[in-house]
Coordinates of C-alpha atoms in Angstrom, one line a residue:
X1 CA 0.0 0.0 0.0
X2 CA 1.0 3.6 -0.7
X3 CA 1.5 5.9 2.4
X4 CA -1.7 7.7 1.2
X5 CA -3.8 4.3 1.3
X6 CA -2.1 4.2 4.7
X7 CA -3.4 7.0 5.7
X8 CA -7.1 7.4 4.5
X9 CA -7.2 3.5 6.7
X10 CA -5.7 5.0 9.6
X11 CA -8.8 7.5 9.5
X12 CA -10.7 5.6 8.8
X13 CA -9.9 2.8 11.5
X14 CA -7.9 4.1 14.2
X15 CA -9.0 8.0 14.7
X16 CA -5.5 9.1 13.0
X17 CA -5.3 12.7 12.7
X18 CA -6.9 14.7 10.0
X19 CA -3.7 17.1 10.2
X20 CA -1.2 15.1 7.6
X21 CA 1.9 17.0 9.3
X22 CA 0.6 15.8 12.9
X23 CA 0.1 12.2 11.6
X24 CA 3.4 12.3 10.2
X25 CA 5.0 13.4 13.3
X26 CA 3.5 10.5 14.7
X27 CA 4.4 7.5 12.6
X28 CA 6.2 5.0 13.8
X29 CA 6.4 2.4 11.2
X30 CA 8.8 1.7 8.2
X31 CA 7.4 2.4 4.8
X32 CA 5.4 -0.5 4.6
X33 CA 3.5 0.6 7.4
X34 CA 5.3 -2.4 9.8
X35 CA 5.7 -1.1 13.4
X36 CA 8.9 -2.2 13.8
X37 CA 9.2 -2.7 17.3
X38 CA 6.6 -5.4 17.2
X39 CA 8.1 -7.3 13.9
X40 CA 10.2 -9.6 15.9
X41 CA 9.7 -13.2 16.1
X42 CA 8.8 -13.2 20.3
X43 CA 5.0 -13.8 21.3
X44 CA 4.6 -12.0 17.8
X45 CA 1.0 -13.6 17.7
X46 CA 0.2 -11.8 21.0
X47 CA 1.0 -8.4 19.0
X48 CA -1.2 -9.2 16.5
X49 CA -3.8 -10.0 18.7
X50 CA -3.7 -6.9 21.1
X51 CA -4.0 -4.4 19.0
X52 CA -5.9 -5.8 16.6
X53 CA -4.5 -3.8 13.6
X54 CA -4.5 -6.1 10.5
X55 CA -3.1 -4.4 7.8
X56 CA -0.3 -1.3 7.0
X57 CA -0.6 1.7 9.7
X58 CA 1.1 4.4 10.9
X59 CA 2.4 2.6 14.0
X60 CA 1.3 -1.4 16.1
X61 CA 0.9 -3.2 13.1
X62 CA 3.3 -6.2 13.4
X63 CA 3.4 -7.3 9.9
X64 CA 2.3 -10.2 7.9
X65 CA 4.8 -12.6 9.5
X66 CA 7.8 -12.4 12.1
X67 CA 10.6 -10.7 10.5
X68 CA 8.7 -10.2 7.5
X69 CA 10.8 -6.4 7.4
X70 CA 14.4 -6.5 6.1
X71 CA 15.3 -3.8 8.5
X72 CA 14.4 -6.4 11.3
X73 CA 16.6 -9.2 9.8
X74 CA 19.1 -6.8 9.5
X75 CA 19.3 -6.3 12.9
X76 CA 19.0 -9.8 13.6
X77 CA 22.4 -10.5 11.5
X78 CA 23.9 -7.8 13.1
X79 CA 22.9 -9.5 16.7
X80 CA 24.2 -12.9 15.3
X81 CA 27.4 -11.7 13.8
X82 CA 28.2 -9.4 17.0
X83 CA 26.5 -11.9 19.7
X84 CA 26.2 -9.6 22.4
X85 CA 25.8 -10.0 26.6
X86 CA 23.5 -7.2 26.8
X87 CA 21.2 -5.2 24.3
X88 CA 20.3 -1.0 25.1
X89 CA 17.7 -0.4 22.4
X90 CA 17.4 3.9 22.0
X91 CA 13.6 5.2 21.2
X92 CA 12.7 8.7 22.6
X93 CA 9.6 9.5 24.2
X94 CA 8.7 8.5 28.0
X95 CA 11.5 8.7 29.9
X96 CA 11.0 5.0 31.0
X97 CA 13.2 1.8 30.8
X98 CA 11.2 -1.2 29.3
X99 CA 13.4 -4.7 30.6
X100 CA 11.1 -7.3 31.7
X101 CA 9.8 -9.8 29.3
X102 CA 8.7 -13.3 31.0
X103 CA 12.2 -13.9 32.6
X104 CA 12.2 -15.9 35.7
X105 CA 14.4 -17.1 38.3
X106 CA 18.2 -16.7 38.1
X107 CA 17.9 -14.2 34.7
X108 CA 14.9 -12.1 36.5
X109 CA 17.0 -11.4 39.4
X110 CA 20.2 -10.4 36.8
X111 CA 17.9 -8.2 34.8
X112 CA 16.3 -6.6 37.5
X113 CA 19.5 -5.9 39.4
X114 CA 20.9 -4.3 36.2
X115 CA 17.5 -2.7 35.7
X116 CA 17.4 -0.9 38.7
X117 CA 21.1 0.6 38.2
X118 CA 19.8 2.2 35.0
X119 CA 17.0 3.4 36.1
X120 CA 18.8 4.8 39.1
X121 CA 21.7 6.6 36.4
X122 CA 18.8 8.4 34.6
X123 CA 16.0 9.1 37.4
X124 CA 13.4 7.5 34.6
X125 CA 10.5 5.5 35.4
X126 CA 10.4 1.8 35.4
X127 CA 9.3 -1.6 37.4
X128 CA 11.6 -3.0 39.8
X129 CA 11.8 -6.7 41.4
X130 CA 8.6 -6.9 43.4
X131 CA 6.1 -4.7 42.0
X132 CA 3.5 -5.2 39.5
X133 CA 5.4 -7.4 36.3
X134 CA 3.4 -7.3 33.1
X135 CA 4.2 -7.1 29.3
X136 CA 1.9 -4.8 27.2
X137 CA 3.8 -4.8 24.0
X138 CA 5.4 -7.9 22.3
X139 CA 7.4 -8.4 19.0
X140 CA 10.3 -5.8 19.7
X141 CA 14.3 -6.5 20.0
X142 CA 14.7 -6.6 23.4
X143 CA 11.6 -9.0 23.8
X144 CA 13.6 -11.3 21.5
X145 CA 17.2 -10.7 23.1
X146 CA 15.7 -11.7 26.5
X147 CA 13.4 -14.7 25.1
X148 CA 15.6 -16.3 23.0
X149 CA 18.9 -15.1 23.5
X150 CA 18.1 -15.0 27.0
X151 CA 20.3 -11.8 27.5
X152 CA 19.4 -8.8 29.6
X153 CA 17.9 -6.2 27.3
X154 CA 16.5 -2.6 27.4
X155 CA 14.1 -0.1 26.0
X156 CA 15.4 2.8 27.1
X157 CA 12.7 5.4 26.0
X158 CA 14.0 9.1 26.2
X159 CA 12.7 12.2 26.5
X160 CA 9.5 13.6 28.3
X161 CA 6.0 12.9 26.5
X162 CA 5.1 16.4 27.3
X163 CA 8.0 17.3 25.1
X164 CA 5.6 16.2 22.2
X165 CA 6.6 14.5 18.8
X166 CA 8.7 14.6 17.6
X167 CA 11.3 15.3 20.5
X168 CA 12.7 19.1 20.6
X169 CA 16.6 19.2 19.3
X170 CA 17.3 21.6 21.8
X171 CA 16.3 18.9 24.5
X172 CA 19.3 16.4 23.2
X173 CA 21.7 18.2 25.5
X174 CA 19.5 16.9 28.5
X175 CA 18.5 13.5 26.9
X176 CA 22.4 12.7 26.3
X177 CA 23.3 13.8 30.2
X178 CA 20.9 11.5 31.4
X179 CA 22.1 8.6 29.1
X180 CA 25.4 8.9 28.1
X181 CA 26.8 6.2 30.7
X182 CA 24.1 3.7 30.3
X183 CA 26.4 1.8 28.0
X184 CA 29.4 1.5 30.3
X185 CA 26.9 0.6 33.3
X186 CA 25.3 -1.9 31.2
X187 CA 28.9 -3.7 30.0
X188 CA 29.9 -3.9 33.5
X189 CA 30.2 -6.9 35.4

């Protein structure tokens, strides 16, 4: 489908906005209209059954298969070739750390050690070990570092929502103080 057939079905479906430049602001997907952060081949299914979007949109719609995007099995030959210990995955609205994805014993208690470290570094928002544990979104990168790699992986989402879309420029300043020793932190033992 062609971005404009994308967009008279998000209208038409999902209350997109009427303002093209807003809904642009706002998409989320690759050209194809695949949310790539649920293209990834862990509890894909669930993705598709969640949010219930069938077909090209601006953003949540997994895609006709797992890794059915090549920028998805890029990354995926990137992760093979590279075989990392830990994954930091950069998207940039909510000031939140995304890490848990069904682990249980022994990796839980690693990932949630490691969680709480970044979350300390930045002052963002996240679950810790003993609170409430759920997954609302599945198909991304770190969902399929942690479930089949079974490393410790992160969404690190920066920048406040009230910042708006797309994220300020003159906000990357803050956004890179709060982050830029996450990777260090992460790569220690």
């Amino acid at each position: 489908e062609s971005q404009q057939e994308i967009y008279q079905s998000d209208r038409q479906h999902y209350s997109a906005s009427s303002d093209p430049a807003e809904y642009t602001a706002r998409w989320k997907a690759n050209g194809e209209g695949v949310d790539l952060n649920r293209n990834f081949d862990a509890h894909w299914e669930d993705s598709r059954v969640i949010e219930g979007i069938e077909g090209p949109a601006y953003a949540h719609y997994p895609g006709p298969a797992p890794e059915s995007e090549p920028e998805t099995r890029a990354l995926l030959a990137l992760t093979e070739d590279y075989a990392p210990t830990v994954t930091l995955s950069y998207h940039s609205r909510g000031e939140t750390i995304y890490w848990y994805f069904f682990q249980e014993g022994e990796a839980l208690e690693r990932d949630a050690r490691l969680a709480r470290r970044l979350l300390d570094l930045t002052g963002y928002a996240g679950l810790a070990r003993g609170e409430d544990l759920t997954v609302t979104s599945f198909g991304g990168y770190k969902d399929y570092c942690v479930e089949t790699l079974g490393i410790p992986a992160f969404t690190i989402e920066t920048g406040a929502s009230a910042w708006g879309i797309p994220v300020p420029i003159e906000r990357f300043p803050e956004i890179y103080a709060q982050c830029k020793n996450l990777t260090a932190l992460a790569a220690a033992p």
